[in-house]
CSV table of C-alpha atoms in Angstrom, one decimal:
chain,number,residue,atom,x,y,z
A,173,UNK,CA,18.2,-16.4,-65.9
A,174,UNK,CA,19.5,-16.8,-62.4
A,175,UNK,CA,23.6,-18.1,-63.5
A,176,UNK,CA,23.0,-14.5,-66.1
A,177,UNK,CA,21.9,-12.3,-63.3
A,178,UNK,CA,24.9,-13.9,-61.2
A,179,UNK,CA,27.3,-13.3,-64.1
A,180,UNK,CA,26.0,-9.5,-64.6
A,181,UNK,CA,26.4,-8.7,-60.8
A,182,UNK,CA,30.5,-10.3,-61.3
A,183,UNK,CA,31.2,-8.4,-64.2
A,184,UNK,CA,30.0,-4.9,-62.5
A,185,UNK,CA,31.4,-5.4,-58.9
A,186,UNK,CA,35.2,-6.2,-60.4
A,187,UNK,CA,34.3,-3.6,-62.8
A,188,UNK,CA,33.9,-1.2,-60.0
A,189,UNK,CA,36.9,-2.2,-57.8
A,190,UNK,CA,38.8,-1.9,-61.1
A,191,UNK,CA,38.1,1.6,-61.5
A,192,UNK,CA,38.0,2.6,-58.1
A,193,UNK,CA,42.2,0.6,-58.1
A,194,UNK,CA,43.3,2.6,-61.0
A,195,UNK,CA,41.9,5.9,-59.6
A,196,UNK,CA,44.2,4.9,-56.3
A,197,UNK,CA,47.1,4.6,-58.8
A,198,UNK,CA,46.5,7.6,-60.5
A,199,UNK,CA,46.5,9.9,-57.3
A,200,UNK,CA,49.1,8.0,-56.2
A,201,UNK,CA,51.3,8.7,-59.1
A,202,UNK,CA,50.2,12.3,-60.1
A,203,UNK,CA,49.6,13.2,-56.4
A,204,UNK,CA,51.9,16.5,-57.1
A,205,UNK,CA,50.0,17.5,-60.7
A,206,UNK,CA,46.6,18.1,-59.3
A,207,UNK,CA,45.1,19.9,-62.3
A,208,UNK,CA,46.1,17.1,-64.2
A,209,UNK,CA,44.4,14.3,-61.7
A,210,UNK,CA,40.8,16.2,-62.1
A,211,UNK,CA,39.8,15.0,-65.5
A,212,UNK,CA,42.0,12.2,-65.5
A,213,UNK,CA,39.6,10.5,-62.7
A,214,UNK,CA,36.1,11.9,-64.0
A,215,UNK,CA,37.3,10.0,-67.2
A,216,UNK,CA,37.7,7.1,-64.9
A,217,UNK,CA,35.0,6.8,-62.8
A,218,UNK,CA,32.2,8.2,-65.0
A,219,UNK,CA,30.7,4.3,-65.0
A,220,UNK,CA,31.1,3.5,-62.0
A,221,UNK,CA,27.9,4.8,-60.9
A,222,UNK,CA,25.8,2.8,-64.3
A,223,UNK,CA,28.1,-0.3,-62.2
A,224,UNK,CA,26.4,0.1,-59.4
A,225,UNK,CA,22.8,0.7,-60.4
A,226,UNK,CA,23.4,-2.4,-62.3
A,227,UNK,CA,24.1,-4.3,-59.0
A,228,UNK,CA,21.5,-2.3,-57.2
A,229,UNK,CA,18.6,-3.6,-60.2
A,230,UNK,CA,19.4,-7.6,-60.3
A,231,UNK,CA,19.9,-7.9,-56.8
A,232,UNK,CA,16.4,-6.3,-56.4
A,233,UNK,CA,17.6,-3.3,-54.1
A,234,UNK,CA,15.4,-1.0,-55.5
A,235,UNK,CA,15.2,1.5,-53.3
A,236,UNK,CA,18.7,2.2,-53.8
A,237,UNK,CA,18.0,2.1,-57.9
A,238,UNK,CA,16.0,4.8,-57.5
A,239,UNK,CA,18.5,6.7,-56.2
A,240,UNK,CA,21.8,6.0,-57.8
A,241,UNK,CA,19.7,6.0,-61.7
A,242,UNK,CA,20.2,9.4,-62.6
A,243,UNK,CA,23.8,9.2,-61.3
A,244,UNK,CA,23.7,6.0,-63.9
A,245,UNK,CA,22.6,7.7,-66.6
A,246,UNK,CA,24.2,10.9,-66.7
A,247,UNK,CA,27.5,10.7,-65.2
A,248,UNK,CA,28.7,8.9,-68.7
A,249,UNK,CA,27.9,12.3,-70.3
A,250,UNK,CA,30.4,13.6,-68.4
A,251,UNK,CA,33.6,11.3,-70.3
A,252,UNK,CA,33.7,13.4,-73.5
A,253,UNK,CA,34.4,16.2,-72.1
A,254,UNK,CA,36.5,15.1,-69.3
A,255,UNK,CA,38.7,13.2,-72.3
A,256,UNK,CA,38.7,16.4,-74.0
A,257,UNK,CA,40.4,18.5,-70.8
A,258,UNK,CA,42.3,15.8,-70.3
A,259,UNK,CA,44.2,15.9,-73.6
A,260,UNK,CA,44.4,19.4,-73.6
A,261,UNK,CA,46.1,19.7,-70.6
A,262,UNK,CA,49.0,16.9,-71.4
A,263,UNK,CA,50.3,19.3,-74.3
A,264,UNK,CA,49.4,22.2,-72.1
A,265,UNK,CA,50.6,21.2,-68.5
A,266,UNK,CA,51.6,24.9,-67.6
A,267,UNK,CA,48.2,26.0,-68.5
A,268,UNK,CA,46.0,27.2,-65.7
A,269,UNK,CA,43.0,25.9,-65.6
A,270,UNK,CA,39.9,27.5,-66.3
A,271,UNK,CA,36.7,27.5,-65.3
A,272,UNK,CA,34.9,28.5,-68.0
A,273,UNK,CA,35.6,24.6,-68.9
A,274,UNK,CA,33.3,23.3,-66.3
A,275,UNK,CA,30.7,24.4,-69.1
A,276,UNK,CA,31.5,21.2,-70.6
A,277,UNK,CA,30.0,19.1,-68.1
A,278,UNK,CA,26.8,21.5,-68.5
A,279,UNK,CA,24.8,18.8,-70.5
A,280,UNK,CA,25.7,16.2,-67.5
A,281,UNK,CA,24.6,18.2,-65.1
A,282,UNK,CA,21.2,19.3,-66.9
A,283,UNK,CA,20.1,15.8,-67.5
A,284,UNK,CA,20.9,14.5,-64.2
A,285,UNK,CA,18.1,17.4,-63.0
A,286,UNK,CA,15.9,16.5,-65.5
A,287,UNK,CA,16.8,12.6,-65.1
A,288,UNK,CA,16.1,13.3,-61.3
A,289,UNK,CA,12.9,15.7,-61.3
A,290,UNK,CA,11.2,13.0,-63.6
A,291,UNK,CA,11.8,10.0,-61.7
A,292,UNK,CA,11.3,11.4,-58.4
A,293,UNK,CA,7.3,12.5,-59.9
A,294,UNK,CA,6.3,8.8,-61.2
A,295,UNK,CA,3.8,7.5,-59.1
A,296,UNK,CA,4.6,4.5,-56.5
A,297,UNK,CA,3.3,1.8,-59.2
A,298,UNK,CA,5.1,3.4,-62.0
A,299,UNK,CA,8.5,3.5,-60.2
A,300,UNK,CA,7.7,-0.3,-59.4
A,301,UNK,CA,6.7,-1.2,-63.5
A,302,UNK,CA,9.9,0.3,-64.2
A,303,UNK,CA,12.0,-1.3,-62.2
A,304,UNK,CA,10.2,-4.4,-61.9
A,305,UNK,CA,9.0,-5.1,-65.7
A,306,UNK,CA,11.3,-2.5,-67.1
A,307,UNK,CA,8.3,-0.2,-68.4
A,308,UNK,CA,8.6,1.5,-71.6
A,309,UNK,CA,7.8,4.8,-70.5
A,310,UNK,CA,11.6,5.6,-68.7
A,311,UNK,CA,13.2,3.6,-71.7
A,312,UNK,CA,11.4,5.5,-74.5
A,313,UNK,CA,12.3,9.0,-73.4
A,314,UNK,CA,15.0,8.9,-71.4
A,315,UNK,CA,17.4,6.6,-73.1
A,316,UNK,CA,16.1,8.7,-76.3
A,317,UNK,CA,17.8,12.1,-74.6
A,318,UNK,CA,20.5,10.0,-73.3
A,319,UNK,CA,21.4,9.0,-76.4
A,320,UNK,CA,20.5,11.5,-78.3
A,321,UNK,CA,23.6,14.2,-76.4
A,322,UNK,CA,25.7,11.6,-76.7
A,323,UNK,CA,25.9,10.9,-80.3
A,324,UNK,CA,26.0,15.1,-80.1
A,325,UNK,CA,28.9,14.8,-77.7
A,326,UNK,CA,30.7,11.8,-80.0
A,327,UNK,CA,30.6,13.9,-83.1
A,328,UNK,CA,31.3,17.6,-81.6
A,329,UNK,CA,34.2,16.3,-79.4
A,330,UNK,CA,35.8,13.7,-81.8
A,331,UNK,CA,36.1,16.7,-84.3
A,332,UNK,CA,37.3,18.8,-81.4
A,333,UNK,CA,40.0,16.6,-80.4
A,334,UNK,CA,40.8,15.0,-84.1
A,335,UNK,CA,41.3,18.9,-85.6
A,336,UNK,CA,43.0,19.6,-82.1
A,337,UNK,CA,45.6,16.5,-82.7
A,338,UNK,CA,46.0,17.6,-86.5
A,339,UNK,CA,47.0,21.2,-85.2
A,340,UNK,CA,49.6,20.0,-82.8
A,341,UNK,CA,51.1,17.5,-85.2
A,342,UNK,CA,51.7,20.6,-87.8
A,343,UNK,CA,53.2,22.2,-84.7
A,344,UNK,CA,55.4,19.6,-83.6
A,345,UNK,CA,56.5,18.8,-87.4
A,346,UNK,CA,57.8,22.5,-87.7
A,347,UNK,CA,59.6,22.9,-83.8
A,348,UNK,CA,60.8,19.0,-83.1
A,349,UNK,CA,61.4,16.2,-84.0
A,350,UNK,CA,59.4,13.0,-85.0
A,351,UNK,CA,60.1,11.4,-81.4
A,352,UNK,CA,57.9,14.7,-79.6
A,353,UNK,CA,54.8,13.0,-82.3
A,354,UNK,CA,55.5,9.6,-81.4
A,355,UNK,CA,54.7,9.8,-78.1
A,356,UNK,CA,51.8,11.3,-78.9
A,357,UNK,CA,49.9,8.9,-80.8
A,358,UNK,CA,48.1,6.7,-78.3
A,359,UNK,CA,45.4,9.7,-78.7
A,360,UNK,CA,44.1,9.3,-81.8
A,361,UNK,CA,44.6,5.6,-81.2
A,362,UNK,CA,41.9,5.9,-78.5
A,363,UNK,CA,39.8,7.8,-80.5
A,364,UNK,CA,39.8,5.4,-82.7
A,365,UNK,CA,39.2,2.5,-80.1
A,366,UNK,CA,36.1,5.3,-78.6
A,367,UNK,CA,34.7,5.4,-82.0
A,368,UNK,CA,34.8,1.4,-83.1
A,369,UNK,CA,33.5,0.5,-79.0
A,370,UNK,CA,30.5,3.0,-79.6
A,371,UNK,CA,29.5,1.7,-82.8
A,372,UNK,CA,29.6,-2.1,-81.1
A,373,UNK,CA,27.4,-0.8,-78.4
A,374,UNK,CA,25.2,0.9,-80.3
A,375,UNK,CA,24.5,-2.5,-82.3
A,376,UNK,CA,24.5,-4.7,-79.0
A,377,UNK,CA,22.3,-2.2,-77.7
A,378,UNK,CA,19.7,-3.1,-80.7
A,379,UNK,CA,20.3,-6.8,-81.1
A,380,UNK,CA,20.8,-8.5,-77.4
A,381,UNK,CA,18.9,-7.3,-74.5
A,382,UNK,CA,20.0,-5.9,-71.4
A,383,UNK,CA,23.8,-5.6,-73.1
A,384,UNK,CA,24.4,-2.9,-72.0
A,385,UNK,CA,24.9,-4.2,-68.5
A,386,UNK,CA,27.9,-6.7,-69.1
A,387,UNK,CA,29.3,-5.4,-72.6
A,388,UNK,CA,30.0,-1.5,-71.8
A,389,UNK,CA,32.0,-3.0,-68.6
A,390,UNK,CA,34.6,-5.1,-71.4
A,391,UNK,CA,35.1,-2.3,-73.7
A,392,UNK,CA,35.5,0.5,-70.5
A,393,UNK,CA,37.7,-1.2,-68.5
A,394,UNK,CA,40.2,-2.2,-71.8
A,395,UNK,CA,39.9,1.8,-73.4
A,396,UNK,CA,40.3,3.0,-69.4
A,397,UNK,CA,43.2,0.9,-68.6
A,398,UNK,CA,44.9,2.0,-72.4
A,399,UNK,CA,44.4,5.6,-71.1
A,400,UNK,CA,46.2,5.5,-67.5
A,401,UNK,CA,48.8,3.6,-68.7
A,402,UNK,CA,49.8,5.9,-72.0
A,403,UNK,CA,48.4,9.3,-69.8
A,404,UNK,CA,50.7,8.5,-66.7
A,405,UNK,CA,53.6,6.7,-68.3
A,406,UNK,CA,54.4,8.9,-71.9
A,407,UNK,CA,55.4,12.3,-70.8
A,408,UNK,CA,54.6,14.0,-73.8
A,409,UNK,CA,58.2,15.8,-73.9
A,410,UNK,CA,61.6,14.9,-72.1
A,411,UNK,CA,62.0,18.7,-72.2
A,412,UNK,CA,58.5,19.3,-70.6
A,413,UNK,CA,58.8,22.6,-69.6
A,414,UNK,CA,59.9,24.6,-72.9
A,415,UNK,CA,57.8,22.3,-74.7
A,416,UNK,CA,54.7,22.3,-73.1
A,417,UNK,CA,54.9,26.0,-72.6
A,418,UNK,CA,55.3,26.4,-76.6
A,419,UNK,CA,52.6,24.0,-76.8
A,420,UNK,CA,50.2,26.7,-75.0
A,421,UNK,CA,50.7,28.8,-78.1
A,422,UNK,CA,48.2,26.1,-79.5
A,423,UNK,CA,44.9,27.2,-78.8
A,424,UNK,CA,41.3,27.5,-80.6
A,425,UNK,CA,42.4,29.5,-83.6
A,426,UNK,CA,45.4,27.7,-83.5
A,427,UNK,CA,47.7,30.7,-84.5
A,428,UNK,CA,51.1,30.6,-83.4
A,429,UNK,CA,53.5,33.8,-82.9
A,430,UNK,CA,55.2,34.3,-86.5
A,431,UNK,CA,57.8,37.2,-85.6
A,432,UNK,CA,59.1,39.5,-87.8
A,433,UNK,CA,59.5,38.6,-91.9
A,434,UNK,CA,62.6,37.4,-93.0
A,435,UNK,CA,63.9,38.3,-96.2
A,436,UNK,CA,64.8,35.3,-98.5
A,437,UNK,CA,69.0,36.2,-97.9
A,438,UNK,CA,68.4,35.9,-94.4
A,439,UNK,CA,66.7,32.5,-94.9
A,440,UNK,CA,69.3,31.0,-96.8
A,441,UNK,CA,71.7,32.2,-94.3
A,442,UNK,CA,69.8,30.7,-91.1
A,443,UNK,CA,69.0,27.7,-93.2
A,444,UNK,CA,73.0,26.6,-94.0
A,445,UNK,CA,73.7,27.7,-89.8
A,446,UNK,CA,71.2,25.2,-89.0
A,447,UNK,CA,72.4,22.2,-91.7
A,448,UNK,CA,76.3,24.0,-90.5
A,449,UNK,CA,75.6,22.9,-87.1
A,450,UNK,CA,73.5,19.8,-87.4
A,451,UNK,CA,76.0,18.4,-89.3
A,452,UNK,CA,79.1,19.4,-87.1
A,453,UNK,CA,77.7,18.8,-83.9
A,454,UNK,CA,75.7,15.8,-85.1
A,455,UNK,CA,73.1,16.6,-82.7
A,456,UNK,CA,70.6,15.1,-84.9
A,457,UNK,CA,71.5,12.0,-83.5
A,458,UNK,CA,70.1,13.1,-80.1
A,459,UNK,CA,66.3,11.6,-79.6
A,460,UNK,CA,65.6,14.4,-77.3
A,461,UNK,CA,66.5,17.2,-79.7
A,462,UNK,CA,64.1,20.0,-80.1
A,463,UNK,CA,64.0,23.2,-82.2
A,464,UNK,CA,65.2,25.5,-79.6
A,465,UNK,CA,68.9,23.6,-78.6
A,466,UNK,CA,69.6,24.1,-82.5
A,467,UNK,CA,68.4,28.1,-82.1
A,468,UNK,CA,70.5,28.3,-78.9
A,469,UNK,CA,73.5,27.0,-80.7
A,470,UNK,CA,73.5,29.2,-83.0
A,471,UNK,CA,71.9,32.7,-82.0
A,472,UNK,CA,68.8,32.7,-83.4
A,473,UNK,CA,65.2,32.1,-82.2
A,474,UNK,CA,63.1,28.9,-82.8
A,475,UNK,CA,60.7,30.3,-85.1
A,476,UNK,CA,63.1,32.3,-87.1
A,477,UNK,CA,64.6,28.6,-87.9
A,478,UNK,CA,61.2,27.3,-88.7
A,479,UNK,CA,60.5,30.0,-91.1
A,480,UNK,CA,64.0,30.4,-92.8
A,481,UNK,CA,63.1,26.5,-93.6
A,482,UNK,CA,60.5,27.0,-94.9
A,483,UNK,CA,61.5,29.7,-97.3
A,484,UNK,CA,64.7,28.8,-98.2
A,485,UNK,CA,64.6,24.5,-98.4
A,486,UNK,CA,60.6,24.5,-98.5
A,487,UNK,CA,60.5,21.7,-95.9
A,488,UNK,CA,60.6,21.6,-92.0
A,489,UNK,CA,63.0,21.0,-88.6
A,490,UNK,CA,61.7,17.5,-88.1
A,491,UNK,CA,62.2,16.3,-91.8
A,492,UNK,CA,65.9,17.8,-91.7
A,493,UNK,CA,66.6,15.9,-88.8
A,494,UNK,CA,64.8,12.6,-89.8
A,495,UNK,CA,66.2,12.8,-93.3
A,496,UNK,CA,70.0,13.6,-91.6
A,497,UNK,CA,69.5,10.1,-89.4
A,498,UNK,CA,68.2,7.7,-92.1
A,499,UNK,CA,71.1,9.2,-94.3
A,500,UNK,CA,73.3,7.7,-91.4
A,501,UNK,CA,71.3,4.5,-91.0
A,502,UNK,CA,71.5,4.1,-94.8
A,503,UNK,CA,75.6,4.7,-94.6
A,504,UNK,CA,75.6,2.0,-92.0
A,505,UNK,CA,73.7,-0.3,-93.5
A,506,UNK,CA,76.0,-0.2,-96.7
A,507,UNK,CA,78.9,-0.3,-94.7
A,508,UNK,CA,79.9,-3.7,-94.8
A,509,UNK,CA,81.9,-4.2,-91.4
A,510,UNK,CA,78.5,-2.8,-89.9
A,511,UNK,CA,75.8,-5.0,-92.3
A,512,UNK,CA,74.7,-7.4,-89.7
A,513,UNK,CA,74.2,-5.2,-87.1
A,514,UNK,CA,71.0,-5.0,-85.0
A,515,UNK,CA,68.4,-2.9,-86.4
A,516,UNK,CA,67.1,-2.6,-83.0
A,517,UNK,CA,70.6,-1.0,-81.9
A,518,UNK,CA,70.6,0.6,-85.0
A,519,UNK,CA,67.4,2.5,-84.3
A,520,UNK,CA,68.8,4.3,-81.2
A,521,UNK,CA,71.8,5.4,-82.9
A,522,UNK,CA,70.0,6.7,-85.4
A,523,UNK,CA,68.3,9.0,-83.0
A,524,UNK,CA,65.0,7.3,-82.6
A,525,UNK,CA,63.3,6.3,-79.3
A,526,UNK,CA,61.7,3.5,-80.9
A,527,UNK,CA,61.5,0.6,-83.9
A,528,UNK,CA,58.0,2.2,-84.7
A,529,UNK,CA,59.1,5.4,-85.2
A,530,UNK,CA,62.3,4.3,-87.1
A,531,UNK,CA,61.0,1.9,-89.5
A,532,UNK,CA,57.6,4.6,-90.1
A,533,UNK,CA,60.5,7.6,-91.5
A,534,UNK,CA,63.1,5.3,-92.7
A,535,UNK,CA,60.0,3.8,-95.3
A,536,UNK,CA,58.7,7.3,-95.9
A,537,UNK,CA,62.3,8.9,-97.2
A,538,UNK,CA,63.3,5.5,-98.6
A,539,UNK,CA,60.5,3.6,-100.0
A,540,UNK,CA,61.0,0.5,-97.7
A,541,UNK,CA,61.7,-0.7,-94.7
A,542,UNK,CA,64.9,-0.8,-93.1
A,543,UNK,CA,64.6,-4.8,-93.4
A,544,UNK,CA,63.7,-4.5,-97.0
A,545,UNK,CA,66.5,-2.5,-97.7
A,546,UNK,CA,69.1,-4.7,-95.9
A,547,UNK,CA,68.3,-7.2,-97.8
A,548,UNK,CA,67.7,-6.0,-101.2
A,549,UNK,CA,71.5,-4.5,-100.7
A,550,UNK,CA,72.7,-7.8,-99.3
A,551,UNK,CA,71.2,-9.3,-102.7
A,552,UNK,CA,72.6,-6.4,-104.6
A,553,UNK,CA,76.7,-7.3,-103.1
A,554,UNK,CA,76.2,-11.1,-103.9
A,555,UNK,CA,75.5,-11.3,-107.3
């Protein structure tokens, strides 16, 4: 029992200088964003202080259990929520932010009172059978309400953020190209890796006891880590500024400006301008390219493009563009002077910022990879 305490007390005091590190980095790197620093590091540190009532408990300091408990067991209410700002505010960085949000912490801050009051009126030989002998009476309520608004949190905000995601994807599929999306990925990702840890937890929690004081520490500091690293280095937009402000048009009812209706003469006629140009300037090849450089080009307005699309060729900017650059790939990889060139080289000609992205549209428009297809065409020429 004595090596498992000494192991436990390990696990939470790196745990803690972990988190405590990457909150360093973070002000460190977004020192000049400070709206976006605010629910990056309540995100962060909302363990820190279930770390340190975990040292506190096996090291017998229980004086200072008392104290930092309520801290332990309703700061984590407060990650939801700050994830869910958080998110928000990377595709809406020109946002101001408001305070009505702070009602999102509400539940946090109700439970810490209530988590506080109740501990604070247990009687000098209850406080000690719970610390002590872990008495049933804190476990069976408390954990029970704990648990209870968290599953509520898990299920509201998961939605919140999974519809949210959906929403800008739509967005970004009709205004830029697939490279603005792929950046964007490592957010359902982690809401995938939330949902899969919480499950594991909730099934440690039933199975070995105590678990929660070593096994929450493994899966936080892996998900937290994930987060800084994708949150501080994959700007969501190389144009940051247009997009981001466009990005704002993306809000709870998710209705974005449509202008005026054009007629389906007009369409056609914006539609061939922007296949005209594409094709001319070969700007599709560019991985930065966004909806508004095209409407620039040719003198009309972003969502006038998106819309004469959609009438006119039924499809949107980003497939144009994609289906324009695997056309190219595809030329390339027939040509062949060019046939054993690199597909890594080949995916930033193309226009891609990555393999992922490349290989993901080039199977989607062509039915296989760009591998696959190399070599079914090498086959092909040999015979």
């Amino acid at each position: 029992m004595y090596h498992y305490k000494t192991i436990i007390l390990i696990i939470n005091i790196v745990s803690i200088f972990f988190l405590i590190g990457l909150s360093i980095l973070l002000l460190c790197i977004k020192r000049n964003n400070k709206r976006r620093i605010v629910p990056h590091l309540i995100v962060i540190t909302t363990t820190i202080p279930f770390y340190l009532y975990n040292i506190f408990f096996y090291t017998e300091q229980f004086k200072w259990a008392l104290w930092t408990a309520p801290f332990a067991y309703s700061a984590g209410l407060a990650f939801l929520p700050a994830l869910w700002i958080a998110i928000h505010q990377y595709f809406n960085s020109q946002t101001p932010f408001s305070k009505i949000r702070l009602f999102h912490f509400f539940p946090s801050l109700v439970c810490f009172i209530i988590y506080t009051a109740y501990i604070h009126l247990l009687s000098y030989p209850e406080k000690i059978n719970f610390f002590v002998y872990k008495n049933t009476l804190w476990v069976s309520w408390i954990e029970s309400l704990n648990i209870t608004v968290l599953i509520s949190q898990v299920i509201i905000y998961f939605s919140i953020i999974l519809l949210y995601m959906y929403k800008v994807k739509q967005f970004i599929g009709k205004n830029y190209t697939f490279a603005e999306w792929q950046r964007s990925l490592w957010i359902p990702r982690l809401i995938s890796a939330l949902t899969i840890a919480f499950l594991v937890l909730l099934l440690c929690h039933h199975i070995i006891e105590h678990n929660w004081s070593w096994t929450l520490n493994l899966f936080d500091i892996v998900i937290i880590l994930y987060f800084v690293y994708n949150a501080t280095n994959f700007p969501f937009s190389t144009h940051d500024e247009y997009v981001n402000k466009a990005i704002t048009e993306i809000q709870f009812d998710y209705e974005i400006s449509k202008g005026r209706p054009i007629s389906i003469n007009q369409a056609k006629e914006i539609s061939n301008a922007t296949f005209d140009y594409l094709a001319t300037s070969k700007s599709y090849l560019n991985p930065a390219l966004t909806i508004k450089e095209v409407a620039d080009a040719i003198g009309y307005s972003p969502n006038q493009i998106s819309r004469a699309l959609e009438i006119s060729d039924n499809t949107h900017f980003t497939v144009v563009v994609n289906k324009m650059r695997i056309d190219r790939a595809v030329k390339v990889l027939n040509n062949d002077v060019h046939r054993e060139q690199n597909i890594d080289s080949l995916t930033f000609q193309s226009g891609f910022t990555s393999r992922e992205a490349f290989f993901t549209v080039f199977k989607s428009i062509m039915g296989k990879t760009p591998t696959e297809f190399l070599l079914e065409t090498t086959n092909d020429k040999s015979r």
